[in-house]
Amino acid sequence: MKITVLTLFPEMFTALEASIMGRAQKAGKFELEVVDLRDYTEDKHKKCDDYPFGGGAGMVMMAQPIGSAIEAVDPDHRARRIYLSPKGRRLDQTHVIALAGEESLVLLCGHYEGVDQRAIDLFIDEELSIGDYVLTGGELPAMVLTDCVARYIDGVLSPASLVDESFSEGLLEYPQYTRPVEYRGRTVPEILRSGNHAEIDKWRHEQALAVTRKNRPDLLK
Ligand code: 4H6
Protein backbone atom coordinates (compact mmCIF):
# COMPACT_ATOMS: atom_id res chain seq x y z
CA MET A 1 0.00 0.00 0.00
CA LYS A 2 1.15 3.50 -0.81
CA ILE A 3 -0.17 6.64 0.87
CA THR A 4 0.62 10.06 -0.58
CA VAL A 5 -0.10 13.06 1.63
CA LEU A 6 -0.56 16.57 0.21
CA THR A 7 0.16 19.24 2.81
CA LEU A 8 1.50 22.74 3.45
CA PHE A 9 3.25 21.35 6.59
CA PRO A 10 5.31 18.31 5.49
CA GLU A 11 7.53 18.42 8.65
CA MET A 12 4.56 17.25 10.73
CA PHE A 13 4.71 13.78 9.16
CA THR A 14 8.09 12.93 10.70
CA ALA A 15 5.90 11.73 13.60
CA LEU A 16 5.03 8.64 11.53
CA GLU A 17 8.65 7.47 11.45
CA ALA A 18 8.38 6.25 15.04
CA SER A 19 7.29 2.87 16.34
CA ILE A 20 5.25 0.34 14.36
CA MET A 21 4.69 2.74 11.47
CA GLY A 22 8.43 3.26 11.03
CA ARG A 23 9.05 -0.49 11.11
CA ALA A 24 6.37 -1.13 8.46
CA GLN A 25 7.95 1.48 6.19
CA LYS A 26 11.48 0.12 6.65
CA ALA A 27 10.22 -3.43 5.95
CA GLY A 28 8.82 -2.13 2.65
CA LYS A 29 5.27 -3.16 3.56
CA PHE A 30 4.04 0.29 3.17
CA GLU A 31 5.24 3.51 1.55
CA LEU A 32 4.46 7.03 2.73
CA GLU A 33 5.13 9.92 0.36
CA VAL A 34 4.76 13.43 1.76
CA VAL A 35 4.28 16.14 -0.87
CA ASP A 36 4.62 19.87 -0.17
CA LEU A 37 1.74 21.66 -1.93
CA ARG A 38 3.91 24.78 -2.13
CA ASP A 39 6.09 22.98 -4.72
CA TYR A 40 3.11 23.03 -7.11
CA THR A 41 1.95 26.63 -6.90
CA GLU A 42 2.23 28.74 -10.03
CA ASP A 43 2.17 31.91 -7.94
CA LYS A 44 5.43 33.87 -8.14
CA HIS A 45 5.45 34.34 -4.36
CA LYS A 46 4.66 30.63 -3.76
CA LYS A 47 1.29 31.62 -2.31
CA CYS A 48 -1.22 28.75 -1.83
CA ASP A 49 -4.09 30.61 -0.14
CA ASP A 50 -6.23 33.67 -0.87
CA TYR A 51 -9.19 35.68 0.48
CA PRO A 52 -12.65 34.08 0.31
CA PHE A 53 -15.09 35.34 -2.35
CA GLY A 54 -18.14 36.73 -0.53
CA GLY A 55 -16.02 37.85 2.41
CA GLY A 56 -15.54 36.37 5.84
CA ALA A 57 -12.71 35.54 8.19
CA GLY A 58 -9.58 33.65 7.25
CA MET A 59 -8.11 32.37 4.02
CA VAL A 60 -8.99 29.63 1.55
CA MET A 61 -6.56 27.19 -0.05
CA MET A 62 -6.36 27.78 -3.81
CA ALA A 63 -7.51 25.09 -6.25
CA GLN A 64 -4.49 25.37 -8.60
CA PRO A 65 -1.68 23.98 -6.37
CA ILE A 66 -3.99 21.17 -5.24
CA GLY A 67 -5.08 20.23 -8.77
CA SER A 68 -1.52 20.34 -10.10
CA ALA A 69 -0.17 18.26 -7.18
CA ILE A 70 -2.89 15.60 -7.50
CA GLU A 71 -2.39 15.32 -11.26
CA ALA A 72 1.36 14.96 -10.71
CA VAL A 73 1.18 12.24 -8.04
CA ASP A 74 -1.81 10.28 -9.44
CA PRO A 75 -2.00 11.06 -13.20
CA ASP A 76 -4.18 8.03 -14.07
CA HIS A 77 -6.47 8.34 -11.05
CA ARG A 78 -5.55 4.91 -9.67
CA ALA A 79 -5.60 6.11 -6.05
CA ARG A 80 -8.58 6.76 -3.83
CA ARG A 81 -8.39 10.51 -3.17
CA ILE A 82 -9.53 11.59 0.28
CA TYR A 83 -10.00 15.07 1.76
CA LEU A 84 -9.85 15.25 5.57
CA SER A 85 -12.31 17.85 6.84
CA PRO A 86 -14.63 18.43 9.80
CA LYS A 87 -17.66 18.25 7.46
CA GLY A 88 -16.72 14.89 5.96
CA ARG A 89 -18.44 11.58 6.57
CA ARG A 90 -17.31 10.19 9.93
CA LEU A 91 -14.55 7.57 9.73
CA ASP A 92 -15.17 4.24 11.47
CA GLN A 93 -13.38 0.88 11.65
CA THR A 94 -15.52 -0.68 8.87
CA HIS A 95 -14.41 2.07 6.52
CA VAL A 96 -10.78 1.77 7.66
CA ILE A 97 -10.83 -1.93 6.66
CA ALA A 98 -12.31 -1.08 3.25
CA LEU A 99 -9.62 1.57 2.64
CA ALA A 100 -6.89 -0.90 3.67
CA GLY A 101 -7.90 -2.93 0.61
CA GLU A 102 -6.95 -0.09 -1.77
CA GLU A 103 -3.68 -0.13 -3.69
CA SER A 104 -3.01 3.55 -3.00
CA LEU A 105 -4.51 6.55 -1.22
CA VAL A 106 -3.96 10.28 -1.70
CA LEU A 107 -4.77 12.33 1.42
CA LEU A 108 -5.38 16.06 1.07
CA CYS A 109 -4.83 18.11 4.25
CA GLY A 110 -6.79 21.36 4.44
CA HIS A 111 -5.68 24.39 6.42
CA TYR A 112 -6.96 27.93 7.09
CA GLU A 113 -10.74 27.88 6.47
CA GLY A 114 -10.48 24.95 4.06
CA VAL A 115 -10.10 24.39 0.33
CA ASP A 116 -11.69 26.02 -2.75
CA GLN A 117 -14.75 23.83 -3.45
CA ARG A 118 -13.71 23.35 -7.10
CA ALA A 119 -10.60 21.42 -6.06
CA ILE A 120 -12.84 19.08 -4.06
CA ASP A 121 -15.43 18.70 -6.83
CA LEU A 122 -12.79 18.10 -9.53
CA PHE A 123 -10.17 15.98 -7.77
CA ILE A 124 -11.53 14.34 -4.59
CA ASP A 125 -13.39 11.00 -4.26
CA GLU A 126 -14.52 11.34 -0.67
CA GLU A 127 -14.47 13.76 2.26
CA LEU A 128 -13.81 12.16 5.66
CA SER A 129 -13.81 13.41 9.26
CA ILE A 130 -12.08 11.57 12.11
CA GLY A 131 -14.57 12.86 14.70
CA ASP A 132 -16.83 15.70 15.75
CA TYR A 133 -14.26 18.31 16.77
CA VAL A 134 -12.28 21.01 14.96
CA LEU A 135 -8.51 21.05 14.45
CA THR A 136 -6.27 23.72 12.90
CA GLY A 137 -5.39 21.44 9.98
CA GLY A 138 -6.06 18.13 8.28
CA GLU A 139 -2.54 16.82 9.05
CA LEU A 140 -3.39 15.08 12.33
CA PRO A 141 -6.50 13.45 10.77
CA ALA A 142 -4.33 12.27 7.83
CA MET A 143 -1.87 10.74 10.31
CA VAL A 144 -4.72 9.09 12.22
CA LEU A 145 -6.12 7.59 9.01
CA THR A 146 -2.63 6.43 7.92
CA ASP A 147 -2.02 4.72 11.26
CA CYS A 148 -5.47 3.01 11.27
CA VAL A 149 -5.04 1.71 7.71
CA ALA A 150 -1.42 0.59 8.20
CA ARG A 151 -2.48 -1.79 11.00
CA TYR A 152 -4.25 -3.93 8.37
CA ILE A 153 -1.22 -4.24 6.10
CA ASP A 154 0.24 -7.75 6.13
CA GLY A 155 2.93 -8.07 8.79
CA VAL A 156 2.40 -4.71 10.51
CA LEU A 157 0.43 -6.19 13.40
CA SER A 158 0.51 -9.72 14.77
CA PRO A 159 -2.39 -11.78 13.31
CA ALA A 160 -3.44 -12.56 16.91
CA SER A 161 -4.17 -8.88 17.67
CA LEU A 162 -6.41 -8.56 14.63
CA VAL A 163 -8.22 -11.86 15.38
CA ASP A 164 -8.84 -10.77 19.00
CA GLU A 165 -10.24 -7.50 17.67
CA SER A 166 -12.65 -9.21 15.25
CA PHE A 167 -13.98 -11.36 18.12
CA SER A 168 -14.72 -8.40 20.37
CA GLU A 169 -18.31 -8.19 18.96
CA GLY A 170 -18.32 -4.42 18.72
CA LEU A 171 -17.80 -4.04 22.48
CA LEU A 172 -15.09 -1.97 24.16
CA GLU A 173 -12.00 -3.81 25.39
CA TYR A 174 -11.90 -5.62 28.73
CA PRO A 175 -9.23 -4.42 31.23
CA GLN A 176 -5.67 -5.73 30.93
CA TYR A 177 -3.12 -6.44 33.68
CA THR A 178 0.57 -7.33 33.77
CA ARG A 179 3.15 -7.93 36.51
CA PRO A 180 3.45 -7.34 39.39
CA VAL A 181 0.48 -9.15 40.96
CA GLU A 182 0.19 -6.37 43.55
CA TYR A 183 0.71 -2.64 42.92
CA ARG A 184 -0.04 -0.07 45.66
CA GLY A 185 -2.31 -2.49 47.42
CA ARG A 186 -4.28 -3.40 44.28
CA THR A 187 -4.08 -6.97 43.08
CA VAL A 188 -4.72 -8.49 39.66
CA PRO A 189 -8.16 -10.21 39.60
CA GLU A 190 -7.71 -13.78 40.87
CA ILE A 191 -9.52 -15.29 37.88
CA LEU A 192 -6.85 -14.08 35.42
CA ARG A 193 -4.24 -16.11 37.33
CA SER A 194 -6.44 -19.23 37.64
CA GLY A 195 -5.48 -20.78 34.31
CA ASN A 196 -9.18 -21.55 33.68
CA HIS A 197 -9.58 -20.16 30.17
CA ALA A 198 -13.33 -20.71 29.92
CA GLU A 199 -13.81 -18.67 33.11
CA ILE A 200 -11.32 -16.04 31.92
CA ASP A 201 -13.19 -15.60 28.61
CA LYS A 202 -16.50 -15.32 30.50
CA TRP A 203 -15.06 -12.71 32.91
CA ARG A 204 -13.57 -10.68 30.06
CA HIS A 205 -16.89 -10.68 28.19
CA GLU A 206 -18.73 -9.43 31.31
CA GLN A 207 -16.11 -6.70 31.79
CA ALA A 208 -16.37 -5.68 28.12
CA LEU A 209 -20.16 -5.40 28.46
CA ALA A 210 -19.85 -3.36 31.67
CA VAL A 211 -17.37 -0.82 30.27
CA THR A 212 -19.42 -0.50 27.06
CA ARG A 213 -22.64 0.12 29.05
CA LYS A 214 -20.83 2.80 31.11
CA ASN A 215 -18.85 4.66 28.39
CA ARG A 216 -20.60 3.87 25.10
CA PRO A 217 -24.20 2.71 25.66
CA ASP A 218 -24.92 3.68 22.03
CA LEU A 219 -22.85 0.65 20.91
CA LEU A 220 -25.27 -1.75 22.64
CA LYS A 221 -28.37 -0.51 20.77
C1 4H6 B 1 -10.68 21.23 5.88
C2 4H6 B 1 -11.63 22.22 5.97
C3 4H6 B 1 -10.41 17.66 9.92
C4 4H6 B 1 -9.78 21.03 6.91
C5 4H6 B 1 -11.65 23.03 7.09
C6 4H6 B 1 -9.80 18.86 9.63
C7 4H6 B 1 -11.09 18.55 12.01
C8 4H6 B 1 -11.06 17.49 11.13
C9 4H6 B 1 -9.78 21.85 8.03
C10 4H6 B 1 -10.75 22.87 8.12
C11 4H6 B 1 -9.87 19.91 10.55
C12 4H6 B 1 -11.71 16.19 11.47
C13 4H6 B 1 -9.68 24.60 9.48
C14 4H6 B 1 -12.10 24.28 9.57
C15 4H6 B 1 -9.74 25.21 10.86
C16 4H6 B 1 -12.07 24.93 10.92
C17 4H6 B 1 -8.76 21.60 9.09
N1 4H6 B 1 -10.52 19.70 11.72
N2 4H6 B 1 -10.81 23.70 9.27
N3 4H6 B 1 -12.60 16.18 12.46
N4 4H6 B 1 -9.34 21.17 10.33
O1 4H6 B 1 -11.43 15.19 10.84
O2 4H6 B 1 -11.00 25.84 11.03
mmCIF file of C-alpha atoms and ligand atoms in Angstrom:
data_model
loop_
_atom_site.group_PDB
_atom_site.id
_atom_site.type_symbol
_atom_site.label_atom_id
_atom_site.label_comp_id
_atom_site.label_asym_id
_atom_site.label_seq_id
_atom_site.Cartn_x
_atom_site.Cartn_y
_atom_site.Cartn_z
ATOM 1 C CA MET A 1 0.000 0.000 0.000
ATOM 2 C CA LYS A 2 1.145 3.499 -0.809
ATOM 3 C CA ILE A 3 -0.171 6.643 0.875
ATOM 4 C CA THR A 4 0.623 10.062 -0.579
ATOM 5 C CA VAL A 5 -0.095 13.061 1.630
ATOM 6 C CA LEU A 6 -0.561 16.566 0.207
ATOM 7 C CA THR A 7 0.160 19.245 2.807
ATOM 8 C CA LEU A 8 1.504 22.735 3.454
ATOM 9 C CA PHE A 9 3.250 21.353 6.586
ATOM 10 C CA PRO A 10 5.308 18.309 5.493
ATOM 11 C CA GLU A 11 7.526 18.420 8.651
ATOM 12 C CA MET A 12 4.564 17.251 10.734
ATOM 13 C CA PHE A 13 4.706 13.782 9.164
ATOM 14 C CA THR A 14 8.093 12.930 10.704
ATOM 15 C CA ALA A 15 5.901 11.727 13.598
ATOM 16 C CA LEU A 16 5.031 8.640 11.529
ATOM 17 C CA GLU A 17 8.653 7.467 11.452
ATOM 18 C CA ALA A 18 8.377 6.253 15.042
ATOM 19 C CA SER A 19 7.295 2.868 16.341
ATOM 20 C CA ILE A 20 5.248 0.337 14.362
ATOM 21 C CA MET A 21 4.688 2.742 11.467
ATOM 22 C CA GLY A 22 8.429 3.261 11.030
ATOM 23 C CA ARG A 23 9.049 -0.491 11.107
ATOM 24 C CA ALA A 24 6.367 -1.133 8.459
ATOM 25 C CA GLN A 25 7.953 1.478 6.193
ATOM 26 C CA LYS A 26 11.476 0.117 6.650
ATOM 27 C CA ALA A 27 10.219 -3.427 5.953
ATOM 28 C CA GLY A 28 8.818 -2.127 2.650
ATOM 29 C CA LYS A 29 5.268 -3.164 3.556
ATOM 30 C CA PHE A 30 4.042 0.292 3.167
ATOM 31 C CA GLU A 31 5.237 3.505 1.547
ATOM 32 C CA LEU A 32 4.462 7.025 2.733
ATOM 33 C CA GLU A 33 5.131 9.924 0.364
ATOM 34 C CA VAL A 34 4.756 13.430 1.764
ATOM 35 C CA VAL A 35 4.279 16.136 -0.875
ATOM 36 C CA ASP A 36 4.623 19.866 -0.171
ATOM 37 C CA LEU A 37 1.740 21.664 -1.934
ATOM 38 C CA ARG A 38 3.912 24.783 -2.132
ATOM 39 C CA ASP A 39 6.092 22.976 -4.720
ATOM 40 C CA TYR A 40 3.111 23.029 -7.109
ATOM 41 C CA THR A 41 1.951 26.633 -6.902
ATOM 42 C CA GLU A 42 2.229 28.737 -10.032
ATOM 43 C CA ASP A 43 2.166 31.909 -7.941
ATOM 44 C CA LYS A 44 5.426 33.866 -8.135
ATOM 45 C CA HIS A 45 5.452 34.340 -4.360
ATOM 46 C CA LYS A 46 4.660 30.633 -3.765
ATOM 47 C CA LYS A 47 1.285 31.625 -2.308
ATOM 48 C CA CYS A 48 -1.220 28.749 -1.833
ATOM 49 C CA ASP A 49 -4.093 30.614 -0.144
ATOM 50 C CA ASP A 50 -6.231 33.671 -0.871
ATOM 51 C CA TYR A 51 -9.195 35.676 0.476
ATOM 52 C CA PRO A 52 -12.652 34.079 0.309
ATOM 53 C CA PHE A 53 -15.093 35.337 -2.349
ATOM 54 C CA GLY A 54 -18.138 36.725 -0.533
ATOM 55 C CA GLY A 55 -16.023 37.850 2.406
ATOM 56 C CA GLY A 56 -15.544 36.367 5.843
ATOM 57 C CA ALA A 57 -12.714 35.542 8.187
ATOM 58 C CA GLY A 58 -9.582 33.652 7.247
ATOM 59 C CA MET A 59 -8.107 32.369 4.022
ATOM 60 C CA VAL A 60 -8.994 29.631 1.553
ATOM 61 C CA MET A 61 -6.556 27.185 -0.054
ATOM 62 C CA MET A 62 -6.358 27.776 -3.808
ATOM 63 C CA ALA A 63 -7.508 25.086 -6.254
ATOM 64 C CA GLN A 64 -4.487 25.367 -8.603
ATOM 65 C CA PRO A 65 -1.678 23.984 -6.373
ATOM 66 C CA ILE A 66 -3.988 21.168 -5.240
ATOM 67 C CA GLY A 67 -5.081 20.226 -8.766
ATOM 68 C CA SER A 68 -1.515 20.340 -10.101
ATOM 69 C CA ALA A 69 -0.168 18.264 -7.184
ATOM 70 C CA ILE A 70 -2.887 15.599 -7.497
ATOM 71 C CA GLU A 71 -2.391 15.315 -11.261
ATOM 72 C CA ALA A 72 1.359 14.956 -10.709
ATOM 73 C CA VAL A 73 1.183 12.239 -8.038
ATOM 74 C CA ASP A 74 -1.805 10.284 -9.438
ATOM 75 C CA PRO A 75 -1.996 11.062 -13.198
ATOM 76 C CA ASP A 76 -4.178 8.035 -14.073
ATOM 77 C CA HIS A 77 -6.466 8.339 -11.053
ATOM 78 C CA ARG A 78 -5.554 4.913 -9.669
ATOM 79 C CA ALA A 79 -5.597 6.110 -6.054
ATOM 80 C CA ARG A 80 -8.581 6.762 -3.829
ATOM 81 C CA ARG A 81 -8.393 10.509 -3.167
ATOM 82 C CA ILE A 82 -9.530 11.585 0.281
ATOM 83 C CA TYR A 83 -9.995 15.069 1.759
ATOM 84 C CA LEU A 84 -9.854 15.252 5.574
ATOM 85 C CA SER A 85 -12.308 17.851 6.842
ATOM 86 C CA PRO A 86 -14.635 18.427 9.799
ATOM 87 C CA LYS A 87 -17.656 18.247 7.464
ATOM 88 C CA GLY A 88 -16.716 14.894 5.964
ATOM 89 C CA ARG A 89 -18.441 11.578 6.570
ATOM 90 C CA ARG A 90 -17.305 10.192 9.934
ATOM 91 C CA LEU A 91 -14.548 7.567 9.729
ATOM 92 C CA ASP A 92 -15.166 4.242 11.471
ATOM 93 C CA GLN A 93 -13.380 0.883 11.646
ATOM 94 C CA THR A 94 -15.522 -0.677 8.872
ATOM 95 C CA HIS A 95 -14.414 2.074 6.516
ATOM 96 C CA VAL A 96 -10.778 1.768 7.659
ATOM 97 C CA ILE A 97 -10.832 -1.935 6.664
ATOM 98 C CA ALA A 98 -12.312 -1.077 3.248
ATOM 99 C CA LEU A 99 -9.615 1.569 2.641
ATOM 100 C CA ALA A 100 -6.892 -0.895 3.674
ATOM 101 C CA GLY A 101 -7.898 -2.933 0.608
ATOM 102 C CA GLU A 102 -6.953 -0.092 -1.765
ATOM 103 C CA GLU A 103 -3.678 -0.131 -3.686
ATOM 104 C CA SER A 104 -3.013 3.554 -2.997
ATOM 105 C CA LEU A 105 -4.505 6.548 -1.224
ATOM 106 C CA VAL A 106 -3.965 10.277 -1.698
ATOM 107 C CA LEU A 107 -4.770 12.333 1.418
ATOM 108 C CA LEU A 108 -5.378 16.064 1.068
ATOM 109 C CA CYS A 109 -4.827 18.106 4.249
ATOM 110 C CA GLY A 110 -6.789 21.355 4.443
ATOM 111 C CA HIS A 111 -5.681 24.390 6.423
ATOM 112 C CA TYR A 112 -6.960 27.927 7.090
ATOM 113 C CA GLU A 113 -10.741 27.876 6.469
ATOM 114 C CA GLY A 114 -10.483 24.954 4.062
ATOM 115 C CA VAL A 115 -10.102 24.389 0.334
ATOM 116 C CA ASP A 116 -11.686 26.016 -2.750
ATOM 117 C CA GLN A 117 -14.746 23.828 -3.453
ATOM 118 C CA ARG A 118 -13.712 23.355 -7.100
ATOM 119 C CA ALA A 119 -10.600 21.417 -6.060
ATOM 120 C CA ILE A 120 -12.838 19.075 -4.064
ATOM 121 C CA ASP A 121 -15.427 18.701 -6.834
ATOM 122 C CA LEU A 122 -12.794 18.100 -9.529
ATOM 123 C CA PHE A 123 -10.171 15.980 -7.771
ATOM 124 C CA ILE A 124 -11.533 14.338 -4.593
ATOM 125 C CA ASP A 125 -13.386 10.998 -4.261
ATOM 126 C CA GLU A 126 -14.521 11.341 -0.666
ATOM 127 C CA GLU A 127 -14.471 13.761 2.259
ATOM 128 C CA LEU A 128 -13.807 12.156 5.663
ATOM 129 C CA SER A 129 -13.813 13.408 9.257
ATOM 130 C CA ILE A 130 -12.079 11.572 12.111
ATOM 131 C CA GLY A 131 -14.569 12.864 14.700
ATOM 132 C CA ASP A 132 -16.831 15.703 15.751
ATOM 133 C CA TYR A 133 -14.260 18.308 16.767
ATOM 134 C CA VAL A 134 -12.284 21.010 14.959
ATOM 135 C CA LEU A 135 -8.512 21.050 14.451
ATOM 136 C CA THR A 136 -6.267 23.717 12.904
ATOM 137 C CA GLY A 137 -5.392 21.445 9.977
ATOM 138 C CA GLY A 138 -6.062 18.128 8.282
ATOM 139 C CA GLU A 139 -2.544 16.819 9.048
ATOM 140 C CA LEU A 140 -3.388 15.078 12.329
ATOM 141 C CA PRO A 141 -6.500 13.454 10.766
ATOM 142 C CA ALA A 142 -4.334 12.266 7.830
ATOM 143 C CA MET A 143 -1.866 10.736 10.311
ATOM 144 C CA VAL A 144 -4.719 9.087 12.220
ATOM 145 C CA LEU A 145 -6.117 7.588 9.013
ATOM 146 C CA THR A 146 -2.627 6.432 7.917
ATOM 147 C CA ASP A 147 -2.023 4.716 11.261
ATOM 148 C CA CYS A 148 -5.467 3.007 11.268
ATOM 149 C CA VAL A 149 -5.042 1.708 7.709
ATOM 150 C CA ALA A 150 -1.417 0.585 8.204
ATOM 151 C CA ARG A 151 -2.483 -1.786 11.000
ATOM 152 C CA TYR A 152 -4.248 -3.928 8.371
ATOM 153 C CA ILE A 153 -1.224 -4.236 6.099
ATOM 154 C CA ASP A 154 0.244 -7.753 6.131
ATOM 155 C CA GLY A 155 2.929 -8.071 8.787
ATOM 156 C CA VAL A 156 2.400 -4.712 10.507
ATOM 157 C CA LEU A 157 0.433 -6.185 13.397
ATOM 158 C CA SER A 158 0.511 -9.715 14.765
ATOM 159 C CA PRO A 159 -2.386 -11.776 13.308
ATOM 160 C CA ALA A 160 -3.439 -12.559 16.909
ATOM 161 C CA SER A 161 -4.172 -8.884 17.673
ATOM 162 C CA LEU A 162 -6.412 -8.560 14.629
ATOM 163 C CA VAL A 163 -8.217 -11.862 15.376
ATOM 164 C CA ASP A 164 -8.842 -10.765 19.003
ATOM 165 C CA GLU A 165 -10.238 -7.495 17.672
ATOM 166 C CA SER A 166 -12.650 -9.211 15.252
ATOM 167 C CA PHE A 167 -13.975 -11.363 18.123
ATOM 168 C CA SER A 168 -14.721 -8.403 20.367
ATOM 169 C CA GLU A 169 -18.311 -8.189 18.964
ATOM 170 C CA GLY A 170 -18.320 -4.423 18.723
ATOM 171 C CA LEU A 171 -17.797 -4.039 22.480
ATOM 172 C CA LEU A 172 -15.088 -1.969 24.162
ATOM 173 C CA GLU A 173 -11.995 -3.806 25.389
ATOM 174 C CA TYR A 174 -11.896 -5.618 28.731
ATOM 175 C CA PRO A 175 -9.231 -4.424 31.230
ATOM 176 C CA GLN A 176 -5.665 -5.733 30.932
ATOM 177 C CA TYR A 177 -3.123 -6.443 33.675
ATOM 178 C CA THR A 178 0.565 -7.330 33.766
ATOM 179 C CA ARG A 179 3.146 -7.925 36.509
ATOM 180 C CA PRO A 180 3.450 -7.339 39.386
ATOM 181 C CA VAL A 181 0.477 -9.151 40.957
ATOM 182 C CA GLU A 182 0.193 -6.371 43.553
ATOM 183 C CA TYR A 183 0.708 -2.639 42.917
ATOM 184 C CA ARG A 184 -0.042 -0.068 45.656
ATOM 185 C CA GLY A 185 -2.309 -2.492 47.419
ATOM 186 C CA ARG A 186 -4.282 -3.396 44.282
ATOM 187 C CA THR A 187 -4.084 -6.969 43.081
ATOM 188 C CA VAL A 188 -4.715 -8.486 39.661
ATOM 189 C CA PRO A 189 -8.156 -10.211 39.604
ATOM 190 C CA GLU A 190 -7.713 -13.784 40.872
ATOM 191 C CA ILE A 191 -9.520 -15.294 37.879
ATOM 192 C CA LEU A 192 -6.852 -14.081 35.417
ATOM 193 C CA ARG A 193 -4.242 -16.110 37.331
ATOM 194 C CA SER A 194 -6.439 -19.227 37.643
ATOM 195 C CA GLY A 195 -5.479 -20.784 34.308
ATOM 196 C CA ASN A 196 -9.178 -21.552 33.684
ATOM 197 C CA HIS A 197 -9.577 -20.164 30.168
ATOM 198 C CA ALA A 198 -13.328 -20.714 29.920
ATOM 199 C CA GLU A 199 -13.809 -18.674 33.111
ATOM 200 C CA ILE A 200 -11.315 -16.039 31.924
ATOM 201 C CA ASP A 201 -13.194 -15.600 28.606
ATOM 202 C CA LYS A 202 -16.504 -15.319 30.496
ATOM 203 C CA TRP A 203 -15.057 -12.708 32.912
ATOM 204 C CA ARG A 204 -13.574 -10.685 30.059
ATOM 205 C CA HIS A 205 -16.889 -10.685 28.193
ATOM 206 C CA GLU A 206 -18.729 -9.428 31.311
ATOM 207 C CA GLN A 207 -16.110 -6.703 31.789
ATOM 208 C CA ALA A 208 -16.375 -5.684 28.123
ATOM 209 C CA LEU A 209 -20.157 -5.404 28.463
ATOM 210 C CA ALA A 210 -19.855 -3.362 31.669
ATOM 211 C CA VAL A 211 -17.370 -0.817 30.272
ATOM 212 C CA THR A 212 -19.418 -0.497 27.065
ATOM 213 C CA ARG A 213 -22.639 0.124 29.053
ATOM 214 C CA LYS A 214 -20.831 2.795 31.107
ATOM 215 C CA ASN A 215 -18.848 4.655 28.393
ATOM 216 C CA ARG A 216 -20.602 3.871 25.103
ATOM 217 C CA PRO A 217 -24.200 2.706 25.663
ATOM 218 C CA ASP A 218 -24.922 3.684 22.025
ATOM 219 C CA LEU A 219 -22.851 0.651 20.907
ATOM 220 C CA LEU A 220 -25.273 -1.751 22.639
ATOM 221 C CA LYS A 221 -28.368 -0.514 20.768
HETATM 222 C C1 4H6 B 1 -10.681 21.228 5.878
HETATM 223 C C2 4H6 B 1 -11.633 22.222 5.972
HETATM 224 C C3 4H6 B 1 -10.414 17.658 9.923
HETATM 225 C C4 4H6 B 1 -9.776 21.030 6.911
HETATM 226 C C5 4H6 B 1 -11.653 23.033 7.091
HETATM 227 C C6 4H6 B 1 -9.805 18.859 9.629
HETATM 228 C C7 4H6 B 1 -11.088 18.552 12.007
HETATM 229 C C8 4H6 B 1 -11.061 17.495 11.130
HETATM 230 C C9 4H6 B 1 -9.782 21.852 8.026
HETATM 231 C C10 4H6 B 1 -10.746 22.865 8.124
HETATM 232 C C11 4H6 B 1 -9.869 19.910 10.547
HETATM 233 C C12 4H6 B 1 -11.711 16.190 11.472
HETATM 234 C C13 4H6 B 1 -9.683 24.602 9.480
HETATM 235 C C14 4H6 B 1 -12.098 24.284 9.568
HETATM 236 C C15 4H6 B 1 -9.744 25.213 10.856
HETATM 237 C C16 4H6 B 1 -12.069 24.930 10.919
HETATM 238 C C17 4H6 B 1 -8.760 21.598 9.095
HETATM 239 N N1 4H6 B 1 -10.518 19.703 11.723
HETATM 240 N N2 4H6 B 1 -10.807 23.704 9.268
HETATM 241 N N3 4H6 B 1 -12.599 16.176 12.463
HETATM 242 N N4 4H6 B 1 -9.340 21.166 10.328
HETATM 243 O O1 4H6 B 1 -11.434 15.193 10.835
HETATM 244 O O2 4H6 B 1 -10.996 25.843 11.032
#
